[in-house]
Short mmCIF file of C-alpha atoms and ligand atoms in Angstrom, two decimals:
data_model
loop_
_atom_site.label_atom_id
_atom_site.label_comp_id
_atom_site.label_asym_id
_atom_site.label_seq_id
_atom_site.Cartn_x
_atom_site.Cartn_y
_atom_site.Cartn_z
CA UNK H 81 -25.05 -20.97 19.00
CA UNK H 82 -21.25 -20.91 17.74
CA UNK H 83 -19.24 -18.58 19.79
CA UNK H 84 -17.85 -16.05 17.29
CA UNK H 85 -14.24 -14.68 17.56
CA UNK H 86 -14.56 -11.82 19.78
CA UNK H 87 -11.63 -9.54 18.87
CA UNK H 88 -13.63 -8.20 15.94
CA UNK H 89 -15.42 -6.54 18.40
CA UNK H 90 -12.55 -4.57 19.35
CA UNK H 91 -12.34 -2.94 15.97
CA UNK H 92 -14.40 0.23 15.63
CA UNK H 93 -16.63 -0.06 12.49
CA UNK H 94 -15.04 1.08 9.53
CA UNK H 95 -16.75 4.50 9.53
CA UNK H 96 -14.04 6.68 8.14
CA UNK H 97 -15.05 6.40 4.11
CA UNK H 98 -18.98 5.89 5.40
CA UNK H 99 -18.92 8.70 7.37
CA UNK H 100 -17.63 10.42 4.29
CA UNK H 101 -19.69 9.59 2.04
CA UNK H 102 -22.30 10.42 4.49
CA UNK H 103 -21.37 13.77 5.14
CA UNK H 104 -21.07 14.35 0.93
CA UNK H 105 -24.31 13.00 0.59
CA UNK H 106 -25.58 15.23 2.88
CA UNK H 107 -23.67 18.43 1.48
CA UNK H 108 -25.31 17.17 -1.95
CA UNK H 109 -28.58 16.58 -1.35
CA UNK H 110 -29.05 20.52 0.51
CA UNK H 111 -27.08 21.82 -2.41
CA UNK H 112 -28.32 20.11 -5.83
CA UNK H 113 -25.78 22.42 -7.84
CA UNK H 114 -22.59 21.76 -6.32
CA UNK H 115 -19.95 21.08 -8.49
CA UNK H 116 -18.50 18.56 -5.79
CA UNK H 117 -15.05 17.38 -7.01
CA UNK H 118 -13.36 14.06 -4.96
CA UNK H 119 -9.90 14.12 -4.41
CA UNK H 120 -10.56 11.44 -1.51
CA UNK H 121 -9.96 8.38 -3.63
CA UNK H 122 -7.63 5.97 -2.95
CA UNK H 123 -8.49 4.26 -6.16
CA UNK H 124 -7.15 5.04 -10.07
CA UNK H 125 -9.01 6.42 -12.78
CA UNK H 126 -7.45 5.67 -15.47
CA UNK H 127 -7.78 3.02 -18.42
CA UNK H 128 -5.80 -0.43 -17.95
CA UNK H 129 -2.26 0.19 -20.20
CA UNK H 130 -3.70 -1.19 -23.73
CA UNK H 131 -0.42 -3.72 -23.71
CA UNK H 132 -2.04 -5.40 -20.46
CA UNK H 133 -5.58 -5.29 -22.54
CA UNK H 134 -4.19 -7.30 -25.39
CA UNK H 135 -2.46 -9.93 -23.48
CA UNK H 136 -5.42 -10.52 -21.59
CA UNK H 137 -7.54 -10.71 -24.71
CA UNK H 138 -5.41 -13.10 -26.29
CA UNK H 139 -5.07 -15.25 -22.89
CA UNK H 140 -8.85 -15.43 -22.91
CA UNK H 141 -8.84 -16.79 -26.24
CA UNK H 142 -6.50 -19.91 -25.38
CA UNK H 143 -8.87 -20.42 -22.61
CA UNK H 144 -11.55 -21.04 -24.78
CA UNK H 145 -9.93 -23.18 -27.01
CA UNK H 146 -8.98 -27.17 -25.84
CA UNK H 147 -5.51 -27.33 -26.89
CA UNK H 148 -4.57 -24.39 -24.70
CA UNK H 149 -6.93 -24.53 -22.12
CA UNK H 150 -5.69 -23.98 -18.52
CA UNK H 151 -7.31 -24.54 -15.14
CA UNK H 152 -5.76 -24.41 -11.74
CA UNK H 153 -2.97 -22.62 -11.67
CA UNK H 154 0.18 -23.20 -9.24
CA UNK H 155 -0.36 -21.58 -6.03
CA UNK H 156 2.61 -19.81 -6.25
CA UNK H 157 1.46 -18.14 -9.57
CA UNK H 158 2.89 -18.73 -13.17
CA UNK H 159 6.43 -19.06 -13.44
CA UNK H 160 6.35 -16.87 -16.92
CA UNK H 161 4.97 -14.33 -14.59
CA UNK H 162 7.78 -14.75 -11.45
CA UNK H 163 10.73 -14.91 -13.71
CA UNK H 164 9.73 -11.19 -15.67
CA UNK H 165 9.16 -9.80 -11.71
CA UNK H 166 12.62 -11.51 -10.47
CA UNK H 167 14.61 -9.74 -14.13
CA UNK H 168 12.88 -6.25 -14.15
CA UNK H 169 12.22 -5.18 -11.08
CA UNK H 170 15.10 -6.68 -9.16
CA UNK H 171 17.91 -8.18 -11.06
CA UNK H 172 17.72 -5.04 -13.60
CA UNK H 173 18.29 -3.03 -10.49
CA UNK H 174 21.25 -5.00 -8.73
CA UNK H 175 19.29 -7.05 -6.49
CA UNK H 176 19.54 -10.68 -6.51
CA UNK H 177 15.61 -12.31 -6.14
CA UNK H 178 15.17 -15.19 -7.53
CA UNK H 179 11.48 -16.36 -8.95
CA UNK H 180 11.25 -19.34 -6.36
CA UNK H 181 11.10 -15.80 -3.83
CA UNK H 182 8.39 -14.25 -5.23
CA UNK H 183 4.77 -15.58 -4.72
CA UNK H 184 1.74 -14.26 -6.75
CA UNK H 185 -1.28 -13.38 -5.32
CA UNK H 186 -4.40 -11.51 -6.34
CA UNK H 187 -3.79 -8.27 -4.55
CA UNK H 188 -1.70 -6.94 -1.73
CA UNK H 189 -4.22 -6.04 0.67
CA UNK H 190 -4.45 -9.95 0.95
CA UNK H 191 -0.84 -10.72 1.18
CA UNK H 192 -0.38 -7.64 4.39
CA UNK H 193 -3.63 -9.12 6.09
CA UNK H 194 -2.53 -12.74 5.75
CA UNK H 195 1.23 -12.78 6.54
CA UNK H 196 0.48 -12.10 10.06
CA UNK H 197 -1.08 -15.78 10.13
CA UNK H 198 2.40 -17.47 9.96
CA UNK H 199 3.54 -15.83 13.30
CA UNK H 200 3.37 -16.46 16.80
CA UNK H 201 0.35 -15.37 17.98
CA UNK H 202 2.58 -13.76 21.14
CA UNK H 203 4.58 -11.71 18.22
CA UNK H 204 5.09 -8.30 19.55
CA UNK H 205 4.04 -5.45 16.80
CA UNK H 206 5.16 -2.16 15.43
CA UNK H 207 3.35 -0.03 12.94
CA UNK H 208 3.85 3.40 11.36
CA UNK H 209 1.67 6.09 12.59
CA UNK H 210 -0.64 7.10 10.25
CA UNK H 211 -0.58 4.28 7.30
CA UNK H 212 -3.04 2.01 5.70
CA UNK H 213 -5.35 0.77 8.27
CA UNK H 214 -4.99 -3.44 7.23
CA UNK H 215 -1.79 -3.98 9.16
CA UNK H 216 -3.35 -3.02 12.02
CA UNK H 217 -6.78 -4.32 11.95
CA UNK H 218 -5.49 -7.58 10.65
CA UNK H 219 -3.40 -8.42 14.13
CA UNK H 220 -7.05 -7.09 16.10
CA UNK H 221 -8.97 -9.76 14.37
CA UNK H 222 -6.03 -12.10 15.12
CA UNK H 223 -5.96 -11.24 18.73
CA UNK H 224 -2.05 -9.67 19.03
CA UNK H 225 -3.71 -6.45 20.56
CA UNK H 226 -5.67 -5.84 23.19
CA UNK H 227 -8.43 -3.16 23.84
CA UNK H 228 -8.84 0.18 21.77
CA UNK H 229 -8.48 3.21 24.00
CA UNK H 230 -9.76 6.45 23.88
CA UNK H 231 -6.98 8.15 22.94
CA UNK H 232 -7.63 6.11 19.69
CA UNK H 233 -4.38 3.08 20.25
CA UNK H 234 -4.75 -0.54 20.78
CA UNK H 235 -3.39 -1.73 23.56
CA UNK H 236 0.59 -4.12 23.19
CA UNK H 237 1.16 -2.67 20.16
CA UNK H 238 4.16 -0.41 19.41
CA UNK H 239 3.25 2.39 17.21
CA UNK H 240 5.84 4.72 15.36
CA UNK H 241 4.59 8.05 15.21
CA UNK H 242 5.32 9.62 11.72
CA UNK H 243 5.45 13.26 12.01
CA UNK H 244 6.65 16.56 10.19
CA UNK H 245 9.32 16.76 12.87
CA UNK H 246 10.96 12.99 12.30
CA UNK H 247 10.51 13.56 8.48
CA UNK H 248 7.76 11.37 8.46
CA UNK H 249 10.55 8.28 8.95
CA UNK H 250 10.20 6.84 12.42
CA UNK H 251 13.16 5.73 14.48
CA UNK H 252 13.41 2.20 15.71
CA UNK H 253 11.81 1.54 19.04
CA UNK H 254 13.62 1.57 22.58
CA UNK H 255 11.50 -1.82 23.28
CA UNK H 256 11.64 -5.38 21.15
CA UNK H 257 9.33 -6.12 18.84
CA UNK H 258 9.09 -9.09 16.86
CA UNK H 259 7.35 -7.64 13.36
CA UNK H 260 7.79 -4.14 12.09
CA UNK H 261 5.13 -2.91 9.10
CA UNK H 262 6.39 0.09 7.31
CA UNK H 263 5.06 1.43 3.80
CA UNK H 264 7.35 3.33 1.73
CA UNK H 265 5.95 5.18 0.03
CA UNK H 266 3.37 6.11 2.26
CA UNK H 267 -0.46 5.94 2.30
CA UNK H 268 -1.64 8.47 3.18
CA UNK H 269 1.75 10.92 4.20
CA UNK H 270 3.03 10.49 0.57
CA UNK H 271 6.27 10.32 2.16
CA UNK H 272 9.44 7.89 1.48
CA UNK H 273 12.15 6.32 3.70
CA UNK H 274 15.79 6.71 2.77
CA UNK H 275 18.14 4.03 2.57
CA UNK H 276 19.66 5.30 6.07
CA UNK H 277 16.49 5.10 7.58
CA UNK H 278 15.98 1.73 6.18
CA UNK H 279 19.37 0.69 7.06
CA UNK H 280 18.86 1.33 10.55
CA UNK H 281 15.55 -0.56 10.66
CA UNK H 282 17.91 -3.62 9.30
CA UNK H 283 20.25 -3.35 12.16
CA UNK H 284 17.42 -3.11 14.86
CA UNK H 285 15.44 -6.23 13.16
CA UNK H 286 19.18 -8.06 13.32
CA UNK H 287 19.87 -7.13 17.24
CA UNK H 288 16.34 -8.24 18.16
CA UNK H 289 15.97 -11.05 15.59
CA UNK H 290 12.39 -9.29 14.07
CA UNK H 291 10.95 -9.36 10.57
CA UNK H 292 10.29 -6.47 9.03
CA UNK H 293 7.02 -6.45 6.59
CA UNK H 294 7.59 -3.85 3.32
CA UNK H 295 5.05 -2.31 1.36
CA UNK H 296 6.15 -1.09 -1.54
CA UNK H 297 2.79 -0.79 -3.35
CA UNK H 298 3.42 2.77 -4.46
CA UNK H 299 7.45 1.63 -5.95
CA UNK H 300 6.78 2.95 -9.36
CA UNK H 301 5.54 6.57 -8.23
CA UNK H 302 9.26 7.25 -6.74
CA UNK H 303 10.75 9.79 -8.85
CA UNK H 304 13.67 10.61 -6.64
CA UNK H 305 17.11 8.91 -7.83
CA UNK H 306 17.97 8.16 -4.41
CA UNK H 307 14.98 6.62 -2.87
CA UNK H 308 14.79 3.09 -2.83
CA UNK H 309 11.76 1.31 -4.55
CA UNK H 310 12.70 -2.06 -2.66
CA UNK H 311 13.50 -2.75 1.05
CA UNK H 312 16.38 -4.84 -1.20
CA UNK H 313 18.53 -2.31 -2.43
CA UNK H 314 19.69 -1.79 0.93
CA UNK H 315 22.49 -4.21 2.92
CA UNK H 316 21.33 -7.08 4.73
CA UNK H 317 17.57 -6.63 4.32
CA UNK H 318 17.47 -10.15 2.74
CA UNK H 319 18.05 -11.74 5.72
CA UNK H 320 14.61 -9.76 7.78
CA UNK H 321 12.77 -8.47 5.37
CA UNK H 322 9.35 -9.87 3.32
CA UNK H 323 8.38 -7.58 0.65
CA UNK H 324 4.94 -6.36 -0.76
CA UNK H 325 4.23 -5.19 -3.78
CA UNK H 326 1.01 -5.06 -6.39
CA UNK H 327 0.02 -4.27 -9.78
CA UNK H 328 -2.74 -2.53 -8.61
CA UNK H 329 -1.49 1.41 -8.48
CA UNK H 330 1.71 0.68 -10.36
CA UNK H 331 -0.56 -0.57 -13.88
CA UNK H 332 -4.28 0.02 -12.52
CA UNK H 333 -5.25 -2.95 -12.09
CA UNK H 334 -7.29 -2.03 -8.64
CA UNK H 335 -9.98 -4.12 -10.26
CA UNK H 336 -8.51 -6.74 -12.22
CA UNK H 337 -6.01 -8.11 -8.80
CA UNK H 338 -2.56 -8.68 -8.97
CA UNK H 339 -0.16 -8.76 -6.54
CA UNK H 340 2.68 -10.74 -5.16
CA UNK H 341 4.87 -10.99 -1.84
CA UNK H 342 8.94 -11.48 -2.21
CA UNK H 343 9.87 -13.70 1.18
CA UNK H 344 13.92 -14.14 0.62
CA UNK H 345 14.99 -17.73 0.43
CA UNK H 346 17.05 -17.45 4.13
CA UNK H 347 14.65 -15.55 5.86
CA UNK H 348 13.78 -17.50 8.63
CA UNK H 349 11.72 -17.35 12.23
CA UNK H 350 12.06 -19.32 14.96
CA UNK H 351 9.83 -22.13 17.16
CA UNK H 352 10.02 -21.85 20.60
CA UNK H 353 12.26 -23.98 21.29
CA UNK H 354 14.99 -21.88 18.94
CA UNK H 355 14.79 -24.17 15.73
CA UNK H 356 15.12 -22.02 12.57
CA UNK H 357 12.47 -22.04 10.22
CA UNK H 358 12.39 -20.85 6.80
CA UNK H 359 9.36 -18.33 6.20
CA UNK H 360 9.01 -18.88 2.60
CA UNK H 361 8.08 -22.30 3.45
CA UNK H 362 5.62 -21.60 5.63
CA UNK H 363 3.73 -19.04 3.55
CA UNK H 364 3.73 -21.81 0.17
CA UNK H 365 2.35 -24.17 2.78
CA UNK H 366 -0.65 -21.71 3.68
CA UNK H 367 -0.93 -20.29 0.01
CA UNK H 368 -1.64 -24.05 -1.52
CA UNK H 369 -3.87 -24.35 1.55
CA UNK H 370 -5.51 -21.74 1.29
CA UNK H 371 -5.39 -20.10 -1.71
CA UNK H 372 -6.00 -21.13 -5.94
CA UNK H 373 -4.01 -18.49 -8.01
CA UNK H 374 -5.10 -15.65 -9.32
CA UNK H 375 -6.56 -15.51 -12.86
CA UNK H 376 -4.19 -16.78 -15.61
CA UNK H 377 -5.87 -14.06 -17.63
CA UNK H 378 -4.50 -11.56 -14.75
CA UNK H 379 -0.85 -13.03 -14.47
CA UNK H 380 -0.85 -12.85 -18.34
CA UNK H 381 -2.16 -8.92 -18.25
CA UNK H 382 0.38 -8.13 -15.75
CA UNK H 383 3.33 -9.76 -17.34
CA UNK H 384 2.85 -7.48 -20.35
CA UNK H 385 3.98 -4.36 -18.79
CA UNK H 386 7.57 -6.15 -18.56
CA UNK H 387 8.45 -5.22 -22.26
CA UNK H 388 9.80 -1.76 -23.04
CA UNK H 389 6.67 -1.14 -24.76
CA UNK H 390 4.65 -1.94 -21.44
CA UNK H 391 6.85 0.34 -19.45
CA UNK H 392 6.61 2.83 -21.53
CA UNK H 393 2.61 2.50 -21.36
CA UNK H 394 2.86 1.83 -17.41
CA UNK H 395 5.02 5.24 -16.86
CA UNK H 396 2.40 7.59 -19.08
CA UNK H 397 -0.46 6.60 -16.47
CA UNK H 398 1.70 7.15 -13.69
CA UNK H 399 3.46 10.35 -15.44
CA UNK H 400 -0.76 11.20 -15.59
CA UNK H 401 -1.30 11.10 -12.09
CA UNK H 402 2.13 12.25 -11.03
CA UNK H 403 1.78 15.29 -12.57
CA UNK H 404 -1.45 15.66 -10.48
CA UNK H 405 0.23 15.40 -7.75
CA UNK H 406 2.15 17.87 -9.02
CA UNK H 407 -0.26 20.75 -9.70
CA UNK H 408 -1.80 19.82 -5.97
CA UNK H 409 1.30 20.47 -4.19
CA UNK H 410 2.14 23.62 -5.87
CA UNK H 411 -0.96 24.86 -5.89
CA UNK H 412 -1.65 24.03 -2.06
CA UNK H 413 1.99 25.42 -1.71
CA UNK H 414 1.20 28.92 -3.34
CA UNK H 415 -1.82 29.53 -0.59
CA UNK H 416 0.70 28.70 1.90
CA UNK H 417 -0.60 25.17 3.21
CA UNK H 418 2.05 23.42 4.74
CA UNK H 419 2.16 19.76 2.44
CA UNK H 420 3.93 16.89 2.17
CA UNK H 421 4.51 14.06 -0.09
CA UNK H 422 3.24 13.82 -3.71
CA UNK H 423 6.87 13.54 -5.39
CA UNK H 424 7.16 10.19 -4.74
CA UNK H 425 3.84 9.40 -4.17
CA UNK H 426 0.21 10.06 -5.64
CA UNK H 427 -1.08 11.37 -1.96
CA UNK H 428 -0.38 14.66 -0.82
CA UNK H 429 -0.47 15.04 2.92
CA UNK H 430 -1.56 18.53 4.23
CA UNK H 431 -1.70 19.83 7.36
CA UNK H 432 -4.81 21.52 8.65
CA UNK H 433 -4.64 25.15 9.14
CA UNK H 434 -4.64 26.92 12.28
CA UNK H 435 -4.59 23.29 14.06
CA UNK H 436 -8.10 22.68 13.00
CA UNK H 437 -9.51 18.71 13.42
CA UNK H 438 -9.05 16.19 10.78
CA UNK H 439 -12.45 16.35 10.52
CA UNK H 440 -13.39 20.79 10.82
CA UNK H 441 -11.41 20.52 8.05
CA UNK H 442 -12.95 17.99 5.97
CA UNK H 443 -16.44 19.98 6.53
CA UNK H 444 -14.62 23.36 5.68
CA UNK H 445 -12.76 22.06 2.09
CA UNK H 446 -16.71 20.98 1.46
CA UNK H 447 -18.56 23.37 2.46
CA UNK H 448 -16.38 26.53 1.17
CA UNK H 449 -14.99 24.72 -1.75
CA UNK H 450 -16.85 21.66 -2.71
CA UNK H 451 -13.56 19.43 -2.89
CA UNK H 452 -13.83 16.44 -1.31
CA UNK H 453 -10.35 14.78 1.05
CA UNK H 454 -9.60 12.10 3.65
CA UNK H 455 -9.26 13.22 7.01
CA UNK H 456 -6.25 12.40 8.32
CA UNK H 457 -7.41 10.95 11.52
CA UNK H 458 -8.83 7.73 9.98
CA UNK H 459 -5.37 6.52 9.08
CA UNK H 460 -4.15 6.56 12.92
CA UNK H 461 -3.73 8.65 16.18
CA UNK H 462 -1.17 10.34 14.41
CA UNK H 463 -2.75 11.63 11.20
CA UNK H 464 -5.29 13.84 13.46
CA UNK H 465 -4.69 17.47 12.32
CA UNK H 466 -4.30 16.40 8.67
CA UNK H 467 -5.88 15.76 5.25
CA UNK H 468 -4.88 13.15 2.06
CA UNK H 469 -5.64 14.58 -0.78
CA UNK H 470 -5.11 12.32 -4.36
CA UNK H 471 -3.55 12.76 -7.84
CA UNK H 472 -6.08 10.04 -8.64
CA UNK H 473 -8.90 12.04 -10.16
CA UNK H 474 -9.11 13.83 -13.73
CA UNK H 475 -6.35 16.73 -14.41
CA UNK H 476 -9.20 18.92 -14.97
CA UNK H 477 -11.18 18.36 -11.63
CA UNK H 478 -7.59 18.65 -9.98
CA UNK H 479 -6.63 21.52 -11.61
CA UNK H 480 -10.42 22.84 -10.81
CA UNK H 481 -10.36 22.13 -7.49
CA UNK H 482 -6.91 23.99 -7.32
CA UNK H 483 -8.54 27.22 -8.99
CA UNK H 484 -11.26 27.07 -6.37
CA UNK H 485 -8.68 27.01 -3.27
CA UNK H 486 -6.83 29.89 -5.02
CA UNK H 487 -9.11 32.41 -5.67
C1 LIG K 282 -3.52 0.15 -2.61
C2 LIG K 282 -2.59 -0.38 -1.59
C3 LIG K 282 -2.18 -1.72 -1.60
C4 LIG K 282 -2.54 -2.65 -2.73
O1 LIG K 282 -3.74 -3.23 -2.64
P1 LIG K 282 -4.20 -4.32 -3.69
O2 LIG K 282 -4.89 -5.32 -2.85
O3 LIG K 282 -2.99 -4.89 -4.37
O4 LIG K 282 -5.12 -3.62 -4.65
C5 LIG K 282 -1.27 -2.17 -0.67
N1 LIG K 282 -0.77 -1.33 0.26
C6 LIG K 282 -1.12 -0.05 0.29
C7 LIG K 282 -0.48 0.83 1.29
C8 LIG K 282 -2.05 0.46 -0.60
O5 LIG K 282 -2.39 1.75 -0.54
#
């Protein structure tokens, strides 16, 4: 029989949204009248912006028709599609990307899983502590790591604990490390990192000649003048930094898949014996190995929300869920929970009263007040003692769920 790659094995199963879903069942089933309301999704809600609708109606339609018929599509996705990234969302801003940077892709989650592929398999990692679990898991099933410990950390990797006392905004590490993945804003803290804290990120990557992986999938949600929405806006990140970003939260398209990954044309690694390679290269060389486009239907749909009309459209969803976010902090804030987050971010981070588990408090919120969260635990050793909650449902189950917790 084939041998299979072992280092899956390391990974626990992914229990945290079965065990969940489990436990609502559960709560369900002995109590049929339950109003139970979810505020654990980490998916939208609402309707695709009706500018993204027509385009992909009318792209559709060319399909079907032999004069403007498409198939494959370049690997590196439709220029049309680069060049409207490359104007609004970084030469509008100051930032010189160009659209031979930017490669499309059908979702981030791909692009931070596969990056990793294009390193040494002796690169030395650092990850934020708690964040989205892919950055991680993807260098386990890669083999960078080695065994899972009970005090819930993989062994040779760095983490960077992200706490209420740092501000959520870890300080570079004593030690070298070779590839740093941060996420501003955060899933699940709902946190941001300033331009000094990014700054200072750039200067450790330059000193120990490291690459610093961005993921900026939650960009449009910053609301703060002074936050930056790209790893770009700040000096000298060009020459370390790969960015990630994706239609999915910023326009809803979750199901529909768009996403694409910025790798600066002078970025480069190294081989081991010290010759300078450029990254970008390397990733279009896996990409048009690997990988066919995503839909020209998609890259159509997404270009549409780079028209004033489209970000007008594209701001009233996230205005929608923003002011979610809203009512959940406040309303958390008013019963005295300590939160975080959800001003520049659709997650509100909350920490567990009277130090309670991740978990006692999951059971609690359902039991008592049949609201549904993620426990902070399954997003890293350091999210034990807290709870995501998300502006992603309806405003009237969040503003329910808030009337519930008040009374
Ligand atoms: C949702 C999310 C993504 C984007 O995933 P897609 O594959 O583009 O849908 C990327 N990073 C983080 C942190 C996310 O929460």
């Amino acid at each position: 029989m084939a041998k299979i790659n072992e280092n899956y094995l390391k990974l626990p199963g992914n229990y945290l949204f079965a065990e969940i879903g489990k436990r609502v069942a559960k709560f369900q089933t002995e109590h049929p009248d339950a109003k139970i309301i979810r505020l654990g999704i980490g998916d939208v809600t609402r309707p695709l912006p009706k500018v993204c609708v027509d385009a992909m109606i009318k792209a559709a339609q060319e399909l079907g028709n032999v004069e403007t018929f498409r198939g494959y599509g370049p690997e590196q996705g439709y220029e049309f599609l680069r060049e409207k990234i490359s104007d609004w969302n970084y030469r509008r801003r100051g930032i010189e990307i160009s659209a031979d940077e930017i490669f499309i892709s059908d979702g981030s989650k791909c692009d931070c899983g596969n990056i990793q592929e294009i390193f040494s398999l002796d690169s030395k990692i650092a990850i934020a502590d708690p964040v989205y679990p892919v950055y991680l898991d993807t260098n386990v099933m890669a083999g960078r790591t080695g065994d899972l410990h009970p005090n819930g950390k993989f062994d040779g990797v760095t983490y960077l604990p992200c706490t209420a006392e740092n501000n959520f905004s870890p300080a570079p590490p004593e030690n070298k490390v070779d590839l740093i993945y941060l996420c501003s804003p955060n899933n699940p803290t709902g946190t941001t990192l300033t331009k000094n804290a990014l700054k200072n990120w750039i200067d450790y990557a330059k000193k120990n000649n490291s690459v610093i992986l961005f993921d900026a999938a939650y960009a449009a949600y910053i609301t703060e003048e002074n936050i930056p929405r790209s790893i770009y806006e700040v000096e000298g990140a060009k020459d370390v930094a790969i960015e990630f970003r994706s239609f999915s939260k910023t326009a809803g398209f979750t199901g529909t898949r768009c996403g694409y990954v910025v790798i600066p044309k002078n970025l480069s690694g190294t081989t081991s014996s010290g010759e300078k390679i450029l990254l970008k290269n390397l990733w279009l060389r896996r990409q048009t190995t690997k990988f066919n486009g995503t839909a020209y239907i998609v890259q159509r749909g997404a270009e549409a929300i780079y028209s004033d009309e489209g970000q007008a459209q594209v701001k009233n969803l996230i205005d929608y869920y923003m002011t979610n976010a809203k009512i959940i902090r406040e309303g958390l804030g008013h019963i005295g929970l300590s939160v975080y987050g959800g001003v520049n971010a659709p997650y509100i981070w909350l920490k567990t009263p009277k130090n309670i588990s991740s978990w006692d408090f999951f059971d609690e919120l359902l039991k008592k007040f049949h609201i549904v969260g993620t426990p902070g635990a399954g997003f890293g050793p350091c999210g034990e003692g807290f709870l995501r909650l998300t502006a992603f449902g309806s405003r009237e189950n969040t503003l329910q769920a808030m009337e519930r917790l008040a009374e």
